[in-house]
Amino acid sequence: AEMPIFVRTFDFLSWLLPASNHFPRAHRHTFTARLLGAAFDLRERLERWGFRQQPCKPALR
């Protein structure tokens, strides 16, 4: 089962992408780039953390 933080982060990104199209035109490019970059960095770090938390399976021989 997926951890709730992964589901919530995905939901946030799914909301943020279309919402960023409605930011004021004068700031849309710079603000959107920084905000989306930070959001995707969060998602990536959570995924790396999640993979480290899983127990390692022994190699098949």
Coordinates of C-alpha atoms in Angstrom, one line a residue:
A1 CA 0.0 0.0 0.0
E2 CA 1.2 3.5 -0.8
M3 CA 2.0 5.8 2.1
P4 CA -0.4 8.7 2.4
I5 CA 2.4 11.3 2.0
F6 CA 3.1 10.0 -1.5
V7 CA -0.6 10.0 -2.5
R8 CA -1.1 13.6 -1.1
T9 CA 2.0 14.9 -2.8
F10 CA 0.8 13.4 -6.1
D11 CA -2.6 15.0 -5.5
F12 CA -1.0 18.3 -4.8
L13 CA 1.1 18.2 -8.0
S14 CA -2.0 17.2 -10.0
W15 CA -3.8 20.3 -8.6
L16 CA -0.8 22.6 -8.9
L17 CA 0.1 22.1 -12.6
P18 CA -3.3 23.4 -13.9
A19 CA -3.6 26.0 -11.2
S20 CA -0.3 27.6 -12.2
N21 CA -1.8 28.6 -15.5
H22 CA -3.9 31.1 -13.6
F23 CA -1.1 33.0 -11.9
P24 CA -0.7 36.6 -13.0
R25 CA 1.0 36.9 -16.4
A26 CA 3.8 39.2 -15.2
H27 CA 5.0 36.6 -12.6
R28 CA 3.8 33.4 -14.2
H29 CA 7.0 32.2 -15.7
T30 CA 9.4 32.8 -12.8
F31 CA 7.1 32.0 -10.0
T32 CA 5.7 28.9 -11.7
A33 CA 9.2 27.6 -12.5
R34 CA 10.3 28.0 -8.9
L35 CA 7.1 26.6 -7.3
L36 CA 6.9 23.6 -9.6
G37 CA 10.7 23.0 -9.2
A38 CA 10.3 22.9 -5.4
A39 CA 7.2 20.7 -5.6
F40 CA 8.9 18.2 -7.9
D41 CA 12.0 18.2 -5.6
L42 CA 9.8 17.4 -2.7
R43 CA 8.3 14.5 -4.6
E44 CA 11.7 13.2 -5.6
R45 CA 13.1 13.4 -2.1
L46 CA 10.1 11.6 -0.6
E47 CA 10.5 8.8 -3.2
R48 CA 14.2 8.5 -2.3
W49 CA 13.3 8.4 1.4
G50 CA 10.6 5.8 0.7
F51 CA 12.9 3.5 -1.2
R52 CA 15.5 3.7 1.6
Q53 CA 12.8 2.7 4.2
Q54 CA 12.0 -0.6 2.4
P55 CA 13.8 -3.6 3.6
C56 CA 16.3 -5.1 1.2
K57 CA 15.4 -8.4 -0.4
P58 CA 18.1 -11.1 -0.6
A59 CA 19.4 -11.7 -4.0
L60 CA 18.1 -14.7 -5.9
R61 CA 20.7 -17.5 -6.5

